[in-house]
mmCIF file of C-alpha atoms and ligand atoms in Angstrom:
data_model
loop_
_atom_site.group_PDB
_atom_site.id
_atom_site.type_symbol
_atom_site.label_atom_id
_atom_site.label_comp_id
_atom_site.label_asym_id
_atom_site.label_seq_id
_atom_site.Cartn_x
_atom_site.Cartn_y
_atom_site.Cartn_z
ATOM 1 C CA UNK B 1 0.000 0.000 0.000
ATOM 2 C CA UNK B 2 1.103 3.051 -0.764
ATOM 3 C CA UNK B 3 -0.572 5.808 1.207
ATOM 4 C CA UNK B 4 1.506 8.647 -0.583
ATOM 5 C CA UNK B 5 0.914 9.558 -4.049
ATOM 6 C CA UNK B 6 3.346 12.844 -3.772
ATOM 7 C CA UNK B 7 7.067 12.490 -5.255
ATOM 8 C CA UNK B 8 9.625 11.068 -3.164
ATOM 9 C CA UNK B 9 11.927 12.688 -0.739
ATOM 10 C CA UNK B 10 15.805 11.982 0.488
ATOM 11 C CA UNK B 11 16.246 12.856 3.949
ATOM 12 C CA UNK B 12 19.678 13.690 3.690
ATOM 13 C CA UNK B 13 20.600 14.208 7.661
ATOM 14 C CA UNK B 14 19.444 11.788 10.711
ATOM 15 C CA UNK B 15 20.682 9.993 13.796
ATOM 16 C CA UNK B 16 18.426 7.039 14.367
ATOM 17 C CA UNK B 17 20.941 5.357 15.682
ATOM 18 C CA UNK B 18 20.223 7.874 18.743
ATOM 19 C CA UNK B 19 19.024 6.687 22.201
ATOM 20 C CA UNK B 20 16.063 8.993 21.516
ATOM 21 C CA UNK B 21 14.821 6.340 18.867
ATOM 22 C CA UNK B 22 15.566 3.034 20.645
ATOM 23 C CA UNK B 23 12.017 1.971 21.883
ATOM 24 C CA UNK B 24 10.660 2.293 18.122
ATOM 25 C CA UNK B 25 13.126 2.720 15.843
ATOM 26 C CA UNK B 26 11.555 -0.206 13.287
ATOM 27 C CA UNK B 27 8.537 1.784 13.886
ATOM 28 C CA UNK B 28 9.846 5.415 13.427
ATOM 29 C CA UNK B 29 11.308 4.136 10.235
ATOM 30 C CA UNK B 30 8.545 2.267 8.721
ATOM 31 C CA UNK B 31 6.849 6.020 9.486
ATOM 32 C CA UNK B 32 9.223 7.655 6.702
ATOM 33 C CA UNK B 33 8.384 5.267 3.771
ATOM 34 C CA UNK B 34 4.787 5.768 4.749
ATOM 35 C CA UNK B 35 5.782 9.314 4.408
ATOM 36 C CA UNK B 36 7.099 8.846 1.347
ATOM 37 C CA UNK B 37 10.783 9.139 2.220
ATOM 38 C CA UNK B 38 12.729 6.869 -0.110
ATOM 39 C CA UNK B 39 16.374 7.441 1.228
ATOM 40 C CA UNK B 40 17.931 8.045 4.391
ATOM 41 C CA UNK B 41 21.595 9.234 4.969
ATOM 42 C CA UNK B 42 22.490 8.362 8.760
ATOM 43 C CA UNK B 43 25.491 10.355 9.885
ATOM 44 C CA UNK B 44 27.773 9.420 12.354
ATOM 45 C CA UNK B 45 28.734 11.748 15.265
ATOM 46 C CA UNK B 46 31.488 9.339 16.733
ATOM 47 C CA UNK B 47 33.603 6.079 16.397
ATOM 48 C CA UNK B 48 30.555 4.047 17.650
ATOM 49 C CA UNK B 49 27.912 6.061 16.134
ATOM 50 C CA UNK B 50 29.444 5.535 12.880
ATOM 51 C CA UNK B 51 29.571 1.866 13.805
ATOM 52 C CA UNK B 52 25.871 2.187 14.166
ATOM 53 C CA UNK B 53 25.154 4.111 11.548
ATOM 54 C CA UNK B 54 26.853 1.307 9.332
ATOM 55 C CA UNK B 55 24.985 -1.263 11.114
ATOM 56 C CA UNK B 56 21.788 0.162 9.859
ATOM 57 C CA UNK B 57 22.458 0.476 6.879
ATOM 58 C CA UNK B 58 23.484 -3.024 6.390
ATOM 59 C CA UNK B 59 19.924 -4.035 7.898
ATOM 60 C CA UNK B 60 17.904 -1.448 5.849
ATOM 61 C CA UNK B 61 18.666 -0.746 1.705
ATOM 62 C CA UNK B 62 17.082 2.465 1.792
ATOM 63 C CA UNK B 63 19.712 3.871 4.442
ATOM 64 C CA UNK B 64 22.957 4.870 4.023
ATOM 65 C CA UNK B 65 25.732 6.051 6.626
ATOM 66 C CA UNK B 66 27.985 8.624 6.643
ATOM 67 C CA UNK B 67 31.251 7.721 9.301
ATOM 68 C CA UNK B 68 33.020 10.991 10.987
ATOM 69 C CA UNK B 69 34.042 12.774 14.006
ATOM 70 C CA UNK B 70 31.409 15.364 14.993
ATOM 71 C CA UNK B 71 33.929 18.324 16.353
ATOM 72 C CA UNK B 72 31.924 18.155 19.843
ATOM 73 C CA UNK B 73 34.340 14.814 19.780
ATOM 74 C CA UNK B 74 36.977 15.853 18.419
ATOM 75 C CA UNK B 75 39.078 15.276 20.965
ATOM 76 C CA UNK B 76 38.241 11.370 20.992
ATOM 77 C CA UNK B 77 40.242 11.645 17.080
ATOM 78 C CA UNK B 78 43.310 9.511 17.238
ATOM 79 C CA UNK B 79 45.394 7.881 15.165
ATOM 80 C CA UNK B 80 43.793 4.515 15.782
ATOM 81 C CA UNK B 81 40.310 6.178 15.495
ATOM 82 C CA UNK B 82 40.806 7.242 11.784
ATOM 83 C CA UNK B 83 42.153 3.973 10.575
ATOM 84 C CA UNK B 84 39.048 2.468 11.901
ATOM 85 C CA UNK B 85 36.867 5.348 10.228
ATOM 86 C CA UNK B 86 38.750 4.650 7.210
ATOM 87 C CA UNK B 87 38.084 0.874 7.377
ATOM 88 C CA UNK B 88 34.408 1.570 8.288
ATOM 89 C CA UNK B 89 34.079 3.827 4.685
ATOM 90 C CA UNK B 90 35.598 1.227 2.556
ATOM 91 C CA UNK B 91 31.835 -0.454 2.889
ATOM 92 C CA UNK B 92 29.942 0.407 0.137
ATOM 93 C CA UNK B 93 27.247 1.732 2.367
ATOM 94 C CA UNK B 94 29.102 4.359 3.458
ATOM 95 C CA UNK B 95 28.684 7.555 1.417
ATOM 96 C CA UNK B 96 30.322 10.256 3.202
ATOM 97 C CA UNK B 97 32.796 11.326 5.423
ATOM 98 C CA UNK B 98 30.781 12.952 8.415
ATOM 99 C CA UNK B 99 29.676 14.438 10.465
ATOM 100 C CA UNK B 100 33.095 16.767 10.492
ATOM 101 C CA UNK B 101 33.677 20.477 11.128
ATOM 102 C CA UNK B 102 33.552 22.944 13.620
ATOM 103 C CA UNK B 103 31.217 23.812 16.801
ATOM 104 C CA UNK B 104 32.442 27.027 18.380
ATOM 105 C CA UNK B 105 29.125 27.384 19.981
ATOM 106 C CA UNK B 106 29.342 24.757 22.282
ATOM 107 C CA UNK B 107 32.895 24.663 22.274
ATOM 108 C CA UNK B 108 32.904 20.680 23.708
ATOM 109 C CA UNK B 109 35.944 20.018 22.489
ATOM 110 C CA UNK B 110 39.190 22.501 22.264
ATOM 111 C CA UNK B 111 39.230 24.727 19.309
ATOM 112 C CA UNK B 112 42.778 23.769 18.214
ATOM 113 C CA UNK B 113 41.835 19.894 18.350
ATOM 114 C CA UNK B 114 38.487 20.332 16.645
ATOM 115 C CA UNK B 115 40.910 22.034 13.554
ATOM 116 C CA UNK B 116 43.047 19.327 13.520
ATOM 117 C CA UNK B 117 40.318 16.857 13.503
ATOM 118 C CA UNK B 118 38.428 18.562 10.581
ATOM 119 C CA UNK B 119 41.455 18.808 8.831
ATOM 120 C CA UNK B 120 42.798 14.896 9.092
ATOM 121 C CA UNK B 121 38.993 14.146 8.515
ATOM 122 C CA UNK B 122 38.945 16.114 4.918
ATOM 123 C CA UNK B 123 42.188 14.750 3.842
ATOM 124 C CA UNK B 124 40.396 11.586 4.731
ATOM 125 C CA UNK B 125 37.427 12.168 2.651
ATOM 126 C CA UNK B 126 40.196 13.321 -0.129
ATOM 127 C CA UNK B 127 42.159 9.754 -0.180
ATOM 128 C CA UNK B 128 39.036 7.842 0.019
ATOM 129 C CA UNK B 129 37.212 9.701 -2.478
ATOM 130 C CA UNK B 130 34.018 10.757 -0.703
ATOM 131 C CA UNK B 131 32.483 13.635 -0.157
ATOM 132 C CA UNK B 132 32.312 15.289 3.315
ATOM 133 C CA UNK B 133 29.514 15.826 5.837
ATOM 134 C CA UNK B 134 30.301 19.578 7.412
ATOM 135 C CA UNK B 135 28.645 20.821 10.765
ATOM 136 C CA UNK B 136 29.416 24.410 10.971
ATOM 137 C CA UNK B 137 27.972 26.366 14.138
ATOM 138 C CA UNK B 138 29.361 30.022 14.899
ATOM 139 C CA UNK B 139 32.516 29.117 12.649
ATOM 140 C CA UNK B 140 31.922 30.029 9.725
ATOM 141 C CA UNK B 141 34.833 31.969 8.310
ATOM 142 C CA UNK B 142 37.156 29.042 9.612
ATOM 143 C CA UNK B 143 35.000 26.575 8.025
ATOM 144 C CA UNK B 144 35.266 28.045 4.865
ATOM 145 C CA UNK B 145 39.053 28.555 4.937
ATOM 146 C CA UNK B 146 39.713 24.874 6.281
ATOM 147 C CA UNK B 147 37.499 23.734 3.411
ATOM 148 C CA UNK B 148 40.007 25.864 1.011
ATOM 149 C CA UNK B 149 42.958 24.926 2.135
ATOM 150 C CA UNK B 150 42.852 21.551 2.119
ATOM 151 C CA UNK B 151 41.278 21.756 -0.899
ATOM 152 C CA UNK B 152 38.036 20.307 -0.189
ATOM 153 C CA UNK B 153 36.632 21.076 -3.984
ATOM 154 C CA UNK B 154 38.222 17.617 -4.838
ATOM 155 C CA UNK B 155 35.258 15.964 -2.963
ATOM 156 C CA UNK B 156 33.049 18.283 -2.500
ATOM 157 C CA UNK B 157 29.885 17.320 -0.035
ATOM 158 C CA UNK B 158 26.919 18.847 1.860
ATOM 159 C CA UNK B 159 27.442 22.212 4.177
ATOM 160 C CA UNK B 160 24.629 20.617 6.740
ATOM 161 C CA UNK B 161 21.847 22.068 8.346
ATOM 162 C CA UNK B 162 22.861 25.531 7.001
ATOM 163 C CA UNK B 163 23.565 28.675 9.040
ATOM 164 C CA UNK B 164 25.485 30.676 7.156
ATOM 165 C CA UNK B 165 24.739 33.566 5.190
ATOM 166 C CA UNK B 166 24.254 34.479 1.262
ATOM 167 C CA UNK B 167 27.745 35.090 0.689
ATOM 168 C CA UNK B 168 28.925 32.063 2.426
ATOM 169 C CA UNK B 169 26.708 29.678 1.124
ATOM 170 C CA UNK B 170 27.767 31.115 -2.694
ATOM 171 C CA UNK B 171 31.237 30.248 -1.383
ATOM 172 C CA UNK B 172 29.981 27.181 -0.587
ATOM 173 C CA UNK B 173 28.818 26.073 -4.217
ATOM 174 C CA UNK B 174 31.954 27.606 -5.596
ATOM 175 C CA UNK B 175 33.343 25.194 -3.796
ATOM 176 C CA UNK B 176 31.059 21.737 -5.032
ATOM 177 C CA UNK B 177 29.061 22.079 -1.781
ATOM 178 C CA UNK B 178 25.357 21.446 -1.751
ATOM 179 C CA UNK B 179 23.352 23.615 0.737
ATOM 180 C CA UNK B 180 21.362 21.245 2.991
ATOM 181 C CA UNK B 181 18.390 22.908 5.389
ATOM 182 C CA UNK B 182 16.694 21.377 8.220
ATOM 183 C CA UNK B 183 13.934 22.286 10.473
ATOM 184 C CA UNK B 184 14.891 26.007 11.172
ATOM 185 C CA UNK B 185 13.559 27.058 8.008
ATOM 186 C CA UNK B 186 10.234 26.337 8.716
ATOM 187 C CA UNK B 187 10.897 28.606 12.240
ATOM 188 C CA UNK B 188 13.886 30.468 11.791
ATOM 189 C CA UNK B 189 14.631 33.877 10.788
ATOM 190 C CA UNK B 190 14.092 35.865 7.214
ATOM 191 C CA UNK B 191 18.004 35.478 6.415
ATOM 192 C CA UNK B 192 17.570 31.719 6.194
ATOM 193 C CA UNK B 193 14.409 31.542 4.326
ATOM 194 C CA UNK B 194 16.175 34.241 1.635
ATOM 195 C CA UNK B 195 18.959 31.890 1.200
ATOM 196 C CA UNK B 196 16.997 28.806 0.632
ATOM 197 C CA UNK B 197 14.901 31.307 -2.600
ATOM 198 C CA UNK B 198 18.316 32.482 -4.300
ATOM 199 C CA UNK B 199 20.412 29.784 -4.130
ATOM 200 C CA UNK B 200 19.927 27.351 -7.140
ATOM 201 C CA UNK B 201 17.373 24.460 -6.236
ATOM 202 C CA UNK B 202 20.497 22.158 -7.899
ATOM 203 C CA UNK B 203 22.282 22.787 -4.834
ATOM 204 C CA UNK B 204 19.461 22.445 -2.015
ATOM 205 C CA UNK B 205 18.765 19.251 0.124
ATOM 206 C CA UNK B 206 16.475 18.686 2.477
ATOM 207 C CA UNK B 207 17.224 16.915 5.895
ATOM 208 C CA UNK B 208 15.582 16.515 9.298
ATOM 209 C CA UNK B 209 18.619 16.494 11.687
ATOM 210 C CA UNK B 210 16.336 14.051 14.009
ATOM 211 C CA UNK B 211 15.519 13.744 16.676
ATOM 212 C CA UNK B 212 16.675 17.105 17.247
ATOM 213 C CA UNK B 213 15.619 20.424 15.314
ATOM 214 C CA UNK B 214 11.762 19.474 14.725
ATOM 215 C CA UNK B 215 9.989 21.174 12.253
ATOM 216 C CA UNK B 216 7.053 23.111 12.379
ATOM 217 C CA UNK B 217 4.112 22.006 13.075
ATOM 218 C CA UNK B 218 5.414 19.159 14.668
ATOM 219 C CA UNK B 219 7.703 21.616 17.512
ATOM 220 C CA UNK B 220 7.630 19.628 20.631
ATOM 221 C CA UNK B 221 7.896 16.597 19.345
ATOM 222 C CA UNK B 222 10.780 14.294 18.820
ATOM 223 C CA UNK B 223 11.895 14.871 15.260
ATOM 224 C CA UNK B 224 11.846 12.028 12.470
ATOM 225 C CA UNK B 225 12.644 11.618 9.109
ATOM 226 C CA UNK B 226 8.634 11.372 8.339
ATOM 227 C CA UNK B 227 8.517 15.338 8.873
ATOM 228 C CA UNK B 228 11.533 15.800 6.483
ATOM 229 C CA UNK B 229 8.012 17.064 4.290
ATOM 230 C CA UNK B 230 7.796 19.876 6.024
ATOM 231 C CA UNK B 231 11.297 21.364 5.169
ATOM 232 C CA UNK B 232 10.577 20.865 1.661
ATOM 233 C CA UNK B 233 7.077 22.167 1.651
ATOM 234 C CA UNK B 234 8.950 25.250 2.890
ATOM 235 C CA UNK B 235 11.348 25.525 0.555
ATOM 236 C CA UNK B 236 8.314 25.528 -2.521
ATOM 237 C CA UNK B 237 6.390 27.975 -0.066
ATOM 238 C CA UNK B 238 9.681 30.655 -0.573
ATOM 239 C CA UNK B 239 10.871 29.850 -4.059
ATOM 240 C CA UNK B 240 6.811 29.539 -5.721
ATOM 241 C CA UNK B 241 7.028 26.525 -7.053
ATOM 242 C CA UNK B 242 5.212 23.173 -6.480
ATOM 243 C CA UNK B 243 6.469 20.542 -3.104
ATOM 244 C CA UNK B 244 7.172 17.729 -6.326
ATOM 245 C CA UNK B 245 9.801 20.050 -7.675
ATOM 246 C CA UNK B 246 11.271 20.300 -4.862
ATOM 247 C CA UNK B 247 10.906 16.761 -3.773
ATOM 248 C CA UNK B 248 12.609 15.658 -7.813
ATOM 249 C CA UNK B 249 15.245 17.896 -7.695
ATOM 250 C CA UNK B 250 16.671 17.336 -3.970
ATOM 251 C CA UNK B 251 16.304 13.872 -4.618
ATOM 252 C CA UNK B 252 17.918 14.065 -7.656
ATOM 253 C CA UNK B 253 20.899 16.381 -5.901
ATOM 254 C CA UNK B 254 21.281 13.906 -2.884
ATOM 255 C CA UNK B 255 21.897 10.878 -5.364
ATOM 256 C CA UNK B 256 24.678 13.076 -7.134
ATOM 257 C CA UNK B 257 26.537 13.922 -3.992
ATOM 258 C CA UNK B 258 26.241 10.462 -2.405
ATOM 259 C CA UNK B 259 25.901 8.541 -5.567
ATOM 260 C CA UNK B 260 22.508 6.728 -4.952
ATOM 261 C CA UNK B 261 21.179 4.717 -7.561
ATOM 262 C CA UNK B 262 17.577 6.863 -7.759
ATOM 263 C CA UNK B 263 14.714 4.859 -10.294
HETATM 264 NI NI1 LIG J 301 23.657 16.090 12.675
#
């Protein structure tokens, strides 16, 4: 049965392998094809998130994981850690190198260490041949240089949940970066929403961030990537155009920076 007749969506962002989902995580995800979700990128925060993150997508077809050291752990990056990463993304159900980059928000690990981890992370991504997963919170001048420098372009990937502004975000494509939004932009401020209408829609995703970051009219709620629909009904709300060209094209983008198969 198929209780959806609207296009297909890629959620391009979740954790499910969270604690928040472990009493119904069969159930949450059985929610998103119902939904009419047809792909799910899990990305990894830490060694044994990207463990789990592999894990389900080795049970489930339509997920895929992303393996990385979120910087709020970058101090747990050694040595040992990225040969295992690097062992974990030689499975061909890993499609990224993330979640990497830099929190100076929350500042939970040192500054200098979450550098060096972004940096060993990207040259990663760059030997490997994947494209990288960036977080990016108060940073964004760094991020942008450290993306430069080590010559990120080569891989290209997804600037995640995106909180930068116009200029940044142009930077960004320059760059091969796709511009992924999340929940804010159904709550957030006017910048945001102006981005998400100027940018090209060949370099938008859509992603829920779950279980954090809930979208309106679900605030309150744990997230899911079910309500991924609401980003994207957002982003045709601002840019005047219909939720199935949204829901083609972001598809369409999130199989050419992770190179799904899409039918
Ligand atoms: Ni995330």
């Amino acid at each position: 049965m198929i209780p959806t007749t609207r296009p297909m969506l890629i959620d391009s962002h979740a954790h499910l392998d969270f604690s928040q989902f472990k009493p119904d995580r069969d159930r949450v995800i059985g929610r998103a094809w119902d939904a009419g979700v047809s792909k799910i990128i899990n990305a990894g925060t830490d060694l044994a998130s990207s463990e789990k993150s592999l894990a389900l997508a080795q049970r489930y077809p339509a997920i895929y994981a992303t393996v990385g050291i979120h910087p709020h752990d970058a101090k747990t990056l050694t040595p040992k850690t990225l040969k295992r990463l690097s062992k974990l993304a030689a499975n061909e159900n890993v499609v990224a190198i993330g979640e990497i980059g830099l929190d100076f928000y929350r500042d939970l690990s040192p500054r200098d260490l979450q550098r060096s981890a972004f940096r060993q992370q990207i040259r990663l991504s760059i030997e490997l041949g994947l494209p990288v997963v960036v977080h990016d919170r108060d940073a964004h001048t760094e991020v942008l240089r450290i993306l430069r420098q080590e010559r990120a372009h080569r891989v290209g990937g997804v600037l995640h949940c995106f909180s930068g502004d116009l200029t940044m975000a142009r930077e960004g494509l320059e760059m091969g970066f796709l511009i992924s939004f999340a929940g804010p932009i159904t709550y957030g401020g006017e910048k945001k929403k102006a981005i998400a209408g100027k940018i090209p829609l060949e370099s938008i995703l859509v992603e829920t961030d779950c279980p954090f970051l809930t979208p309106v009219p679900r605030r309150g709620e744990r997230n899911e990537p079910a309500y991924v629909q609401y980003v994207a009904e957002k982003i045709a709300e601002i840019r005047g155009i219909s939720f199935e060209e949204v829901a083609e094209v972001t598809s369409k983008n999130a199989a050419r920076v992770f190179g799904l198969k899409i039918s």
